[in-house]
Amino acid sequence: MDAFAEADKDASGFIDRAELVGVIQKMGVHMQNPTDDIDALFEALDIDGDGSIDVVEFCTKFEPAIKRDHGVMGKMDVDVVMKETFDKMLVDARDQRTAVNRSFMQAREDCQEWFCKKFLGSKWRMKTFDAFYTNGGKGSASRLAHLRKSLDEAIKGKNEWITTSLESDQDFKREVLDKDGIGTFADKWLARLEAEMGTITAKRLASCETNRTVPSNP
């Protein structure tokens, strides 16, 4: 793919973070939060999480969109499709981050009536957020899968990280009065998360349906 060769400035056979930034800047991809957005794009392209993007990973993301284009494409057309793909990656990543953060806060609200009876603070909760999601893997898909798995384990009282934290983490030992409350909180969080993700999926399907039914200009 010519676009990969152009992005691979040092001809190493891999695109690193700095080279990806160059591509993004050249195409004028809009960044709401440059650090988070660049991380999201790099992680989306770096499928195996080895810290670099090879030609297979690069093509895997862009070729399907290019092949969907009808007609013969020139260089400018490819650039447009790549920018659109970058934009979609960012929308997906931002939607996921919003869903995770919102569901986390909603779960706290759902536990409002009894939260202070089972917990003396929320440092344990923030550490759980980082362990279950923020540090849950490379790429948004991996982090979401890790979050779901971790929450399911916590609900069942079988999450090893929670067990270890209850035994050795000072914030957990000080703040958690009833360890069963962690499972209840996890249950609320997972339910809210699935509702948020379901809403995102429904909106995307509705958008796709709208795009299919809009008549083209004669």
mmCIF file with all atom_site columns, C-alpha atoms in Angstrom:
data_model
loop_
_atom_site.group_PDB
_atom_site.id
_atom_site.type_symbol
_atom_site.label_atom_id
_atom_site.label_alt_id
_atom_site.label_comp_id
_atom_site.label_asym_id
_atom_site.label_entity_id
_atom_site.label_seq_id
_atom_site.pdbx_PDB_ins_code
_atom_site.Cartn_x
_atom_site.Cartn_y
_atom_site.Cartn_z
_atom_site.occupancy
_atom_site.B_iso_or_equiv
_atom_site.pdbx_formal_charge
_atom_site.auth_seq_id
_atom_site.auth_comp_id
_atom_site.auth_asym_id
_atom_site.auth_atom_id
_atom_site.pdbx_PDB_model_num
ATOM 1   C CA . MET A 1 1   ? 0.000   0.000   0.000  1.00 0.00 ? 1   MET A CA 1
ATOM 2   C CA . ASP A 1 2   ? 1.553   3.274   -1.125 1.00 0.00 ? 2   ASP A CA 1
ATOM 3   C CA . ALA A 1 3   ? 0.097   5.162   1.836  1.00 0.00 ? 3   ALA A CA 1
ATOM 4   C CA . PHE A 1 4   ? 2.002   2.911   4.259  1.00 0.00 ? 4   PHE A CA 1
ATOM 5   C CA . ALA A 1 5   ? 5.297   3.437   2.440  1.00 0.00 ? 5   ALA A CA 1
ATOM 6   C CA . GLU A 1 6   ? 4.734   7.183   2.502  1.00 0.00 ? 6   GLU A CA 1
ATOM 7   C CA . ALA A 1 7   ? 4.005   7.147   6.245  1.00 0.00 ? 7   ALA A CA 1
ATOM 8   C CA . ASP A 1 8   ? 7.025   4.923   7.002  1.00 0.00 ? 8   ASP A CA 1
ATOM 9   C CA . LYS A 1 9   ? 9.528   7.775   6.747  1.00 0.00 ? 9   LYS A CA 1
ATOM 10  C CA . ASP A 1 10  ? 12.577  5.790   7.871  1.00 0.00 ? 10  ASP A CA 1
ATOM 11  C CA . ALA A 1 11  ? 11.679  2.768   5.691  1.00 0.00 ? 11  ALA A CA 1
ATOM 12  C CA . SER A 1 12  ? 11.885  0.488   8.728  1.00 0.00 ? 12  SER A CA 1
ATOM 13  C CA . GLY A 1 13  ? 8.845   -1.512  7.713  1.00 0.00 ? 13  GLY A CA 1
ATOM 14  C CA . PHE A 1 14  ? 6.949   -0.166  10.711 1.00 0.00 ? 14  PHE A CA 1
ATOM 15  C CA . ILE A 1 15  ? 5.113   3.035   11.589 1.00 0.00 ? 15  ILE A CA 1
ATOM 16  C CA . ASP A 1 16  ? 5.949   4.399   15.003 1.00 0.00 ? 16  ASP A CA 1
ATOM 17  C CA . ARG A 1 17  ? 3.991   6.923   17.017 1.00 0.00 ? 17  ARG A CA 1
ATOM 18  C CA . ALA A 1 18  ? 5.854   9.955   15.634 1.00 0.00 ? 18  ALA A CA 1
ATOM 19  C CA . GLU A 1 19  ? 5.283   8.813   12.057 1.00 0.00 ? 19  GLU A CA 1
ATOM 20  C CA . LEU A 1 20  ? 1.592   8.269   12.744 1.00 0.00 ? 20  LEU A CA 1
ATOM 21  C CA . VAL A 1 21  ? 1.342   11.784  14.175 1.00 0.00 ? 21  VAL A CA 1
ATOM 22  C CA . GLY A 1 22  ? 2.775   13.055  10.889 1.00 0.00 ? 22  GLY A CA 1
ATOM 23  C CA . VAL A 1 23  ? 0.089   11.232  8.897  1.00 0.00 ? 23  VAL A CA 1
ATOM 24  C CA . ILE A 1 24  ? -2.676  12.507  11.170 1.00 0.00 ? 24  ILE A CA 1
ATOM 25  C CA . GLN A 1 25  ? -1.461  16.096  10.933 1.00 0.00 ? 25  GLN A CA 1
ATOM 26  C CA . LYS A 1 26  ? -1.093  15.911  7.161  1.00 0.00 ? 26  LYS A CA 1
ATOM 27  C CA . MET A 1 27  ? -4.677  14.698  6.763  1.00 0.00 ? 27  MET A CA 1
ATOM 28  C CA . GLY A 1 28  ? -6.117  17.293  9.100  1.00 0.00 ? 28  GLY A CA 1
ATOM 29  C CA . VAL A 1 29  ? -7.769  14.856  11.471 1.00 0.00 ? 29  VAL A CA 1
ATOM 30  C CA . HIS A 1 30  ? -9.559  16.868  14.157 1.00 0.00 ? 30  HIS A CA 1
ATOM 31  C CA . MET A 1 31  ? -8.279  16.232  17.674 1.00 0.00 ? 31  MET A CA 1
ATOM 32  C CA . GLN A 1 32  ? -10.378 17.028  20.713 1.00 0.00 ? 32  GLN A CA 1
ATOM 33  C CA . ASN A 1 33  ? -7.686  15.851  23.097 1.00 0.00 ? 33  ASN A CA 1
ATOM 34  C CA . PRO A 1 34  ? -4.441  15.319  21.143 1.00 0.00 ? 34  PRO A CA 1
ATOM 35  C CA . THR A 1 35  ? -2.768  12.990  23.648 1.00 0.00 ? 35  THR A CA 1
ATOM 36  C CA . ASP A 1 36  ? -5.791  10.735  24.193 1.00 0.00 ? 36  ASP A CA 1
ATOM 37  C CA . ASP A 1 37  ? -6.810  10.792  20.538 1.00 0.00 ? 37  ASP A CA 1
ATOM 38  C CA . ILE A 1 38  ? -3.340  9.909   19.223 1.00 0.00 ? 38  ILE A CA 1
ATOM 39  C CA . ASP A 1 39  ? -3.150  7.104   21.774 1.00 0.00 ? 39  ASP A CA 1
ATOM 40  C CA . ALA A 1 40  ? -6.556  5.846   20.630 1.00 0.00 ? 40  ALA A CA 1
ATOM 41  C CA . LEU A 1 41  ? -5.571  5.851   16.956 1.00 0.00 ? 41  LEU A CA 1
ATOM 42  C CA . PHE A 1 42  ? -2.235  4.199   17.579 1.00 0.00 ? 42  PHE A CA 1
ATOM 43  C CA . GLU A 1 43  ? -3.804  1.497   19.736 1.00 0.00 ? 43  GLU A CA 1
ATOM 44  C CA . ALA A 1 44  ? -6.530  0.878   17.135 1.00 0.00 ? 44  ALA A CA 1
ATOM 45  C CA . LEU A 1 45  ? -3.905  0.352   14.418 1.00 0.00 ? 45  LEU A CA 1
ATOM 46  C CA . ASP A 1 46  ? -1.402  -1.544  16.571 1.00 0.00 ? 46  ASP A CA 1
ATOM 47  C CA . ILE A 1 47  ? -3.527  -4.675  16.613 1.00 0.00 ? 47  ILE A CA 1
ATOM 48  C CA . ASP A 1 48  ? -0.992  -6.976  18.288 1.00 0.00 ? 48  ASP A CA 1
ATOM 49  C CA . GLY A 1 49  ? 0.033   -4.328  20.836 1.00 0.00 ? 49  GLY A CA 1
ATOM 50  C CA . ASP A 1 50  ? 3.764   -4.572  20.142 1.00 0.00 ? 50  ASP A CA 1
ATOM 51  C CA . GLY A 1 51  ? 4.287   -0.808  20.029 1.00 0.00 ? 51  GLY A CA 1
ATOM 52  C CA . SER A 1 52  ? 4.526   -0.410  16.256 1.00 0.00 ? 52  SER A CA 1
ATOM 53  C CA . ILE A 1 53  ? 2.259   -0.675  13.211 1.00 0.00 ? 53  ILE A CA 1
ATOM 54  C CA . ASP A 1 54  ? 3.243   -3.023  10.406 1.00 0.00 ? 54  ASP A CA 1
ATOM 55  C CA . VAL A 1 55  ? 1.875   -3.033  6.882  1.00 0.00 ? 55  VAL A CA 1
ATOM 56  C CA . VAL A 1 56  ? -0.615  -5.839  7.596  1.00 0.00 ? 56  VAL A CA 1
ATOM 57  C CA . GLU A 1 57  ? -2.093  -3.991  10.568 1.00 0.00 ? 57  GLU A CA 1
ATOM 58  C CA . PHE A 1 58  ? -2.229  -0.773  8.563  1.00 0.00 ? 58  PHE A CA 1
ATOM 59  C CA . CYS A 1 59  ? -3.943  -2.351  5.579  1.00 0.00 ? 59  CYS A CA 1
ATOM 60  C CA . THR A 1 60  ? -6.345  -4.293  7.786  1.00 0.00 ? 60  THR A CA 1
ATOM 61  C CA . LYS A 1 61  ? -7.840  -1.029  8.983  1.00 0.00 ? 61  LYS A CA 1
ATOM 62  C CA . PHE A 1 62  ? -7.913  0.915   5.735  1.00 0.00 ? 62  PHE A CA 1
ATOM 63  C CA . GLU A 1 63  ? -8.344  -1.512  2.823  1.00 0.00 ? 63  GLU A CA 1
ATOM 64  C CA . PRO A 1 64  ? -11.966 -2.489  3.595  1.00 0.00 ? 64  PRO A CA 1
ATOM 65  C CA . ALA A 1 65  ? -13.024 1.163   3.413  1.00 0.00 ? 65  ALA A CA 1
ATOM 66  C CA . ILE A 1 66  ? -11.026 1.729   0.242  1.00 0.00 ? 66  ILE A CA 1
ATOM 67  C CA . LYS A 1 67  ? -12.537 -1.332  -1.462 1.00 0.00 ? 67  LYS A CA 1
ATOM 68  C CA . ARG A 1 68  ? -16.041 -0.136  -0.638 1.00 0.00 ? 68  ARG A CA 1
ATOM 69  C CA . ASP A 1 69  ? -15.471 2.990   -2.707 1.00 0.00 ? 69  ASP A CA 1
ATOM 70  C CA . HIS A 1 70  ? -17.085 2.725   -6.107 1.00 0.00 ? 70  HIS A CA 1
ATOM 71  C CA . GLY A 1 71  ? -14.990 3.710   -9.095 1.00 0.00 ? 71  GLY A CA 1
ATOM 72  C CA . VAL A 1 72  ? -11.304 4.266   -9.704 1.00 0.00 ? 72  VAL A CA 1
ATOM 73  C CA . MET A 1 73  ? -9.497  6.020   -6.868 1.00 0.00 ? 73  MET A CA 1
ATOM 74  C CA . GLY A 1 74  ? -6.666  8.464   -7.140 1.00 0.00 ? 74  GLY A CA 1
ATOM 75  C CA . LYS A 1 75  ? -4.245  9.450   -4.390 1.00 0.00 ? 75  LYS A CA 1
ATOM 76  C CA . MET A 1 76  ? -6.517  12.193  -3.098 1.00 0.00 ? 76  MET A CA 1
ATOM 77  C CA . ASP A 1 77  ? -9.434  9.768   -2.886 1.00 0.00 ? 77  ASP A CA 1
ATOM 78  C CA . VAL A 1 78  ? -7.385  7.364   -0.795 1.00 0.00 ? 78  VAL A CA 1
ATOM 79  C CA . ASP A 1 79  ? -6.421  10.185  1.527  1.00 0.00 ? 79  ASP A CA 1
ATOM 80  C CA . VAL A 1 80  ? -10.077 11.102  1.966  1.00 0.00 ? 80  VAL A CA 1
ATOM 81  C CA . VAL A 1 81  ? -11.024 7.507   2.792  1.00 0.00 ? 81  VAL A CA 1
ATOM 82  C CA . MET A 1 82  ? -8.141  7.243   5.258  1.00 0.00 ? 82  MET A CA 1
ATOM 83  C CA . LYS A 1 83  ? -9.196  10.445  6.991  1.00 0.00 ? 83  LYS A CA 1
ATOM 84  C CA . GLU A 1 84  ? -12.753 9.188   7.244  1.00 0.00 ? 84  GLU A CA 1
ATOM 85  C CA . THR A 1 85  ? -11.438 5.935   8.734  1.00 0.00 ? 85  THR A CA 1
ATOM 86  C CA . PHE A 1 86  ? -9.328  7.856   11.263 1.00 0.00 ? 86  PHE A CA 1
ATOM 87  C CA . ASP A 1 87  ? -12.386 9.926   12.178 1.00 0.00 ? 87  ASP A CA 1
ATOM 88  C CA . LYS A 1 88  ? -14.477 6.792   12.710 1.00 0.00 ? 88  LYS A CA 1
ATOM 89  C CA . MET A 1 89  ? -11.774 5.246   14.910 1.00 0.00 ? 89  MET A CA 1
ATOM 90  C CA . LEU A 1 90  ? -11.819 8.363   17.065 1.00 0.00 ? 90  LEU A CA 1
ATOM 91  C CA . VAL A 1 91  ? -15.608 8.397   17.304 1.00 0.00 ? 91  VAL A CA 1
ATOM 92  C CA . ASP A 1 92  ? -15.587 4.748   18.396 1.00 0.00 ? 92  ASP A CA 1
ATOM 93  C CA . ALA A 1 93  ? -12.865 5.331   20.991 1.00 0.00 ? 93  ALA A CA 1
ATOM 94  C CA . ARG A 1 94  ? -14.514 8.471   22.369 1.00 0.00 ? 94  ARG A CA 1
ATOM 95  C CA . ASP A 1 95  ? -17.911 6.780   22.539 1.00 0.00 ? 95  ASP A CA 1
ATOM 96  C CA . GLN A 1 96  ? -16.416 3.919   24.490 1.00 0.00 ? 96  GLN A CA 1
ATOM 97  C CA . ARG A 1 97  ? -14.563 6.169   26.936 1.00 0.00 ? 97  ARG A CA 1
ATOM 98  C CA . THR A 1 98  ? -17.756 8.161   27.501 1.00 0.00 ? 98  THR A CA 1
ATOM 99  C CA . ALA A 1 99  ? -19.800 4.997   28.059 1.00 0.00 ? 99  ALA A CA 1
ATOM 100 C CA . VAL A 1 100 ? -17.298 3.579   30.554 1.00 0.00 ? 100 VAL A CA 1
ATOM 101 C CA . ASN A 1 101 ? -16.941 6.824   32.500 1.00 0.00 ? 101 ASN A CA 1
ATOM 102 C CA . ARG A 1 102 ? -20.677 7.517   32.534 1.00 0.00 ? 102 ARG A CA 1
ATOM 103 C CA . SER A 1 103 ? -21.588 3.993   33.626 1.00 0.00 ? 103 SER A CA 1
ATOM 104 C CA . PHE A 1 104 ? -18.976 4.168   36.393 1.00 0.00 ? 104 PHE A CA 1
ATOM 105 C CA . MET A 1 105 ? -20.544 7.353   37.772 1.00 0.00 ? 105 MET A CA 1
ATOM 106 C CA . GLN A 1 106 ? -24.091 6.036   37.325 1.00 0.00 ? 106 GLN A CA 1
ATOM 107 C CA . ALA A 1 107 ? -23.214 2.902   39.285 1.00 0.00 ? 107 ALA A CA 1
ATOM 108 C CA . ARG A 1 108 ? -22.076 5.083   42.191 1.00 0.00 ? 108 ARG A CA 1
ATOM 109 C CA . GLU A 1 109 ? -25.403 6.918   42.088 1.00 0.00 ? 109 GLU A CA 1
ATOM 110 C CA . ASP A 1 110 ? -27.269 3.603   42.023 1.00 0.00 ? 110 ASP A CA 1
ATOM 111 C CA . CYS A 1 111 ? -25.506 2.643   45.262 1.00 0.00 ? 111 CYS A CA 1
ATOM 112 C CA . GLN A 1 112 ? -26.130 5.998   46.959 1.00 0.00 ? 112 GLN A CA 1
ATOM 113 C CA . GLU A 1 113 ? -28.475 4.707   49.680 1.00 0.00 ? 113 GLU A CA 1
ATOM 114 C CA . TRP A 1 114 ? -26.078 2.197   51.162 1.00 0.00 ? 114 TRP A CA 1
ATOM 115 C CA . PHE A 1 115 ? -22.653 3.185   49.816 1.00 0.00 ? 115 PHE A CA 1
ATOM 116 C CA . CYS A 1 116 ? -21.456 4.965   52.977 1.00 0.00 ? 116 CYS A CA 1
ATOM 117 C CA . LYS A 1 117 ? -22.481 1.999   55.108 1.00 0.00 ? 117 LYS A CA 1
ATOM 118 C CA . LYS A 1 118 ? -20.174 -0.342  53.216 1.00 0.00 ? 118 LYS A CA 1
ATOM 119 C CA . PHE A 1 119 ? -17.313 2.015   52.268 1.00 0.00 ? 119 PHE A CA 1
ATOM 120 C CA . LEU A 1 120 ? -15.466 4.812   54.042 1.00 0.00 ? 120 LEU A CA 1
ATOM 121 C CA . GLY A 1 121 ? -14.107 6.380   50.849 1.00 0.00 ? 121 GLY A CA 1
ATOM 122 C CA . SER A 1 122 ? -13.673 5.999   47.106 1.00 0.00 ? 122 SER A CA 1
ATOM 123 C CA . LYS A 1 123 ? -9.953  5.512   46.563 1.00 0.00 ? 123 LYS A CA 1
ATOM 124 C CA . TRP A 1 124 ? -10.616 1.773   46.240 1.00 0.00 ? 124 TRP A CA 1
ATOM 125 C CA . ARG A 1 125 ? -13.146 2.540   43.523 1.00 0.00 ? 125 ARG A CA 1
ATOM 126 C CA . MET A 1 126 ? -10.749 4.686   41.487 1.00 0.00 ? 126 MET A CA 1
ATOM 127 C CA . LYS A 1 127 ? -8.036  2.033   41.765 1.00 0.00 ? 127 LYS A CA 1
ATOM 128 C CA . THR A 1 128 ? -10.549 -0.543  40.557 1.00 0.00 ? 128 THR A CA 1
ATOM 129 C CA . PHE A 1 129 ? -11.383 1.645   37.561 1.00 0.00 ? 129 PHE A CA 1
ATOM 130 C CA . ASP A 1 130 ? -7.708  1.790   36.592 1.00 0.00 ? 130 ASP A CA 1
ATOM 131 C CA . ALA A 1 131 ? -7.137  -1.936  37.111 1.00 0.00 ? 131 ALA A CA 1
ATOM 132 C CA . PHE A 1 132 ? -10.288 -3.020  35.297 1.00 0.00 ? 132 PHE A CA 1
ATOM 133 C CA . TYR A 1 133 ? -10.210 -0.510  32.422 1.00 0.00 ? 133 TYR A CA 1
ATOM 134 C CA . THR A 1 134 ? -7.415  2.061   32.143 1.00 0.00 ? 134 THR A CA 1
ATOM 135 C CA . ASN A 1 135 ? -4.659  -0.542  32.487 1.00 0.00 ? 135 ASN A CA 1
ATOM 136 C CA . GLY A 1 136 ? -6.717  -3.357  31.020 1.00 0.00 ? 136 GLY A CA 1
ATOM 137 C CA . GLY A 1 137 ? -4.804  -3.852  27.794 1.00 0.00 ? 137 GLY A CA 1
ATOM 138 C CA . LYS A 1 138 ? -3.736  -2.292  24.516 1.00 0.00 ? 138 LYS A CA 1
ATOM 139 C CA . GLY A 1 139 ? -6.494  -0.804  22.423 1.00 0.00 ? 139 GLY A CA 1
ATOM 140 C CA . SER A 1 140 ? -10.054 0.144   23.277 1.00 0.00 ? 140 SER A CA 1
ATOM 141 C CA . ALA A 1 141 ? -11.492 -3.250  22.303 1.00 0.00 ? 141 ALA A CA 1
ATOM 142 C CA . SER A 1 142 ? -9.094  -5.087  24.604 1.00 0.00 ? 142 SER A CA 1
ATOM 143 C CA . ARG A 1 143 ? -9.777  -2.717  27.486 1.00 0.00 ? 143 ARG A CA 1
ATOM 144 C CA . LEU A 1 144 ? -13.535 -3.070  27.104 1.00 0.00 ? 144 LEU A CA 1
ATOM 145 C CA . ALA A 1 145 ? -13.279 -6.863  27.020 1.00 0.00 ? 145 ALA A CA 1
ATOM 146 C CA . HIS A 1 146 ? -11.042 -6.800  30.104 1.00 0.00 ? 146 HIS A CA 1
ATOM 147 C CA . LEU A 1 147 ? -13.489 -4.532  31.922 1.00 0.00 ? 147 LEU A CA 1
ATOM 148 C CA . ARG A 1 148 ? -16.430 -6.806  31.203 1.00 0.00 ? 148 ARG A CA 1
ATOM 149 C CA . LYS A 1 149 ? -14.509 -9.896  32.273 1.00 0.00 ? 149 LYS A CA 1
ATOM 150 C CA . SER A 1 150 ? -13.219 -8.236  35.451 1.00 0.00 ? 150 SER A CA 1
ATOM 151 C CA . LEU A 1 151 ? -16.661 -6.963  36.440 1.00 0.00 ? 151 LEU A CA 1
ATOM 152 C CA . ASP A 1 152 ? -18.192 -10.396 35.893 1.00 0.00 ? 152 ASP A CA 1
ATOM 153 C CA . GLU A 1 153 ? -15.499 -11.951 38.087 1.00 0.00 ? 153 GLU A CA 1
ATOM 154 C CA . ALA A 1 154 ? -16.012 -9.292  40.775 1.00 0.00 ? 154 ALA A CA 1
ATOM 155 C CA . ILE A 1 155 ? -19.759 -9.919  40.788 1.00 0.00 ? 155 ILE A CA 1
ATOM 156 C CA . LYS A 1 156 ? -19.067 -13.597 41.418 1.00 0.00 ? 156 LYS A CA 1
ATOM 157 C CA . GLY A 1 157 ? -16.411 -12.805 44.041 1.00 0.00 ? 157 GLY A CA 1
ATOM 158 C CA . LYS A 1 158 ? -13.715 -14.445 41.934 1.00 0.00 ? 158 LYS A CA 1
ATOM 159 C CA . ASN A 1 159 ? -11.559 -11.544 40.770 1.00 0.00 ? 159 ASN A CA 1
ATOM 160 C CA . GLU A 1 160 ? -7.950  -12.152 41.825 1.00 0.00 ? 160 GLU A CA 1
ATOM 161 C CA . TRP A 1 161 ? -6.984  -8.483  41.711 1.00 0.00 ? 161 TRP A CA 1
ATOM 162 C CA . ILE A 1 162 ? -9.809  -7.583  44.103 1.00 0.00 ? 162 ILE A CA 1
ATOM 163 C CA . THR A 1 163 ? -8.885  -10.457 46.418 1.00 0.00 ? 163 THR A CA 1
ATOM 164 C CA . THR A 1 164 ? -5.237  -9.390  46.509 1.00 0.00 ? 164 THR A CA 1
ATOM 165 C CA . SER A 1 165 ? -6.156  -5.728  47.026 1.00 0.00 ? 165 SER A CA 1
ATOM 166 C CA . LEU A 1 166 ? -8.418  -6.566  49.962 1.00 0.00 ? 166 LEU A CA 1
ATOM 167 C CA . GLU A 1 167 ? -5.498  -8.363  51.593 1.00 0.00 ? 167 GLU A CA 1
ATOM 168 C CA . SER A 1 168 ? -2.648  -5.964  50.865 1.00 0.00 ? 168 SER A CA 1
ATOM 169 C CA . ASP A 1 169 ? -3.795  -2.544  49.602 1.00 0.00 ? 169 ASP A CA 1
ATOM 170 C CA . GLN A 1 170 ? -4.059  0.007   52.413 1.00 0.00 ? 170 GLN A CA 1
ATOM 171 C CA . ASP A 1 171 ? -6.883  1.954   50.784 1.00 0.00 ? 171 ASP A CA 1
ATOM 172 C CA . PHE A 1 172 ? -8.933  -1.216  50.362 1.00 0.00 ? 172 PHE A CA 1
ATOM 173 C CA . LYS A 1 173 ? -8.221  -2.334  53.916 1.00 0.00 ? 173 LYS A CA 1
ATOM 174 C CA . ARG A 1 174 ? -9.175  1.070   55.314 1.00 0.00 ? 174 ARG A CA 1
ATOM 175 C CA . GLU A 1 175 ? -12.196 1.887   53.145 1.00 0.00 ? 175 GLU A CA 1
ATOM 176 C CA . VAL A 1 176 ? -13.948 -1.411  52.421 1.00 0.00 ? 176 VAL A CA 1
ATOM 177 C CA . LEU A 1 177 ? -16.159 -2.339  55.358 1.00 0.00 ? 177 LEU A CA 1
ATOM 178 C CA . ASP A 1 178 ? -18.149 -4.993  53.509 1.00 0.00 ? 178 ASP A CA 1
ATOM 179 C CA . LYS A 1 179 ? -16.384 -6.748  50.642 1.00 0.00 ? 179 LYS A CA 1
ATOM 180 C CA . ASP A 1 180 ? -19.717 -7.968  49.254 1.00 0.00 ? 180 ASP A CA 1
ATOM 181 C CA . GLY A 1 181 ? -20.428 -4.346  48.439 1.00 0.00 ? 181 GLY A CA 1
ATOM 182 C CA . ILE A 1 182 ? -17.733 -4.492  45.767 1.00 0.00 ? 182 ILE A CA 1
ATOM 183 C CA . GLY A 1 183 ? -19.639 -7.222  43.951 1.00 0.00 ? 183 GLY A CA 1
ATOM 184 C CA . THR A 1 184 ? -22.859 -5.239  44.166 1.00 0.00 ? 184 THR A CA 1
ATOM 185 C CA . PHE A 1 185 ? -21.137 -2.133  42.821 1.00 0.00 ? 185 PHE A CA 1
ATOM 186 C CA . ALA A 1 186 ? -19.609 -4.198  40.003 1.00 0.00 ? 186 ALA A CA 1
ATOM 187 C CA . ASP A 1 187 ? -23.051 -5.553  39.140 1.00 0.00 ? 187 ASP A CA 1
ATOM 188 C CA . LYS A 1 188 ? -24.470 -2.029  38.903 1.00 0.00 ? 188 LYS A CA 1
ATOM 189 C CA . TRP A 1 189 ? -21.516 -0.865  36.827 1.00 0.00 ? 189 TRP A CA 1
ATOM 190 C CA . LEU A 1 190 ? -21.784 -3.754  34.368 1.00 0.00 ? 190 LEU A CA 1
ATOM 191 C CA . ALA A 1 191 ? -25.531 -3.253  33.942 1.00 0.00 ? 191 ALA A CA 1
ATOM 192 C CA . ARG A 1 192 ? -25.066 0.440   33.276 1.00 0.00 ? 192 ARG A CA 1
ATOM 193 C CA . LEU A 1 193 ? -22.156 -0.249  30.909 1.00 0.00 ? 193 LEU A CA 1
ATOM 194 C CA . GLU A 1 194 ? -24.165 -2.684  28.801 1.00 0.00 ? 194 GLU A CA 1
ATOM 195 C CA . ALA A 1 195 ? -27.024 -0.197  28.618 1.00 0.00 ? 195 ALA A CA 1
ATOM 196 C CA . GLU A 1 196 ? -24.650 2.556   27.454 1.00 0.00 ? 196 GLU A CA 1
ATOM 197 C CA . MET A 1 197 ? -22.999 0.311   24.866 1.00 0.00 ? 197 MET A CA 1
ATOM 198 C CA . GLY A 1 198 ? -26.417 -0.830  23.669 1.00 0.00 ? 198 GLY A CA 1
ATOM 199 C CA . THR A 1 199 ? -27.425 2.778   23.121 1.00 0.00 ? 199 THR A CA 1
ATOM 200 C CA . ILE A 1 200 ? -24.265 3.427   21.105 1.00 0.00 ? 200 ILE A CA 1
ATOM 201 C CA . THR A 1 201 ? -24.883 0.352   18.938 1.00 0.00 ? 201 THR A CA 1
ATOM 202 C CA . ALA A 1 202 ? -28.500 1.347   18.315 1.00 0.00 ? 202 ALA A CA 1
ATOM 203 C CA . LYS A 1 203 ? -27.481 4.857   17.246 1.00 0.00 ? 203 LYS A CA 1
ATOM 204 C CA . ARG A 1 204 ? -24.874 3.480   14.836 1.00 0.00 ? 204 ARG A CA 1
ATOM 205 C CA . LEU A 1 205 ? -27.333 1.045   13.293 1.00 0.00 ? 205 LEU A CA 1
ATOM 206 C CA . ALA A 1 206 ? -29.890 3.820   12.891 1.00 0.00 ? 206 ALA A CA 1
ATOM 207 C CA . SER A 1 207 ? -27.265 6.018   11.242 1.00 0.00 ? 207 SER A CA 1
ATOM 208 C CA . CYS A 1 208 ? -26.274 3.239   8.827  1.00 0.00 ? 208 CYS A CA 1
ATOM 209 C CA . GLU A 1 209 ? -29.922 2.621   7.947  1.00 0.00 ? 209 GLU A CA 1
ATOM 210 C CA . THR A 1 210 ? -30.441 6.326   7.309  1.00 0.00 ? 210 THR A CA 1
ATOM 211 C CA . ASN A 1 211 ? -27.389 6.449   5.047  1.00 0.00 ? 211 ASN A CA 1
ATOM 212 C CA . ARG A 1 212 ? -28.655 3.461   3.045  1.00 0.00 ? 212 ARG A CA 1
ATOM 213 C CA . THR A 1 213 ? -32.098 4.978   2.498  1.00 0.00 ? 213 THR A CA 1
ATOM 214 C CA . VAL A 1 214 ? -31.029 8.511   1.573  1.00 0.00 ? 214 VAL A CA 1
ATOM 215 C CA . PRO A 1 215 ? -31.427 8.797   -2.230 1.00 0.00 ? 215 PRO A CA 1
ATOM 216 C CA . SER A 1 216 ? -28.368 9.866   -4.185 1.00 0.00 ? 216 SER A CA 1
ATOM 217 C CA . ASN A 1 217 ? -28.440 13.059  -6.212 1.00 0.00 ? 217 ASN A CA 1
ATOM 218 C CA . PRO A 1 218 ? -29.300 12.475  -9.878 1.00 0.00 ? 218 PRO A CA 1
#
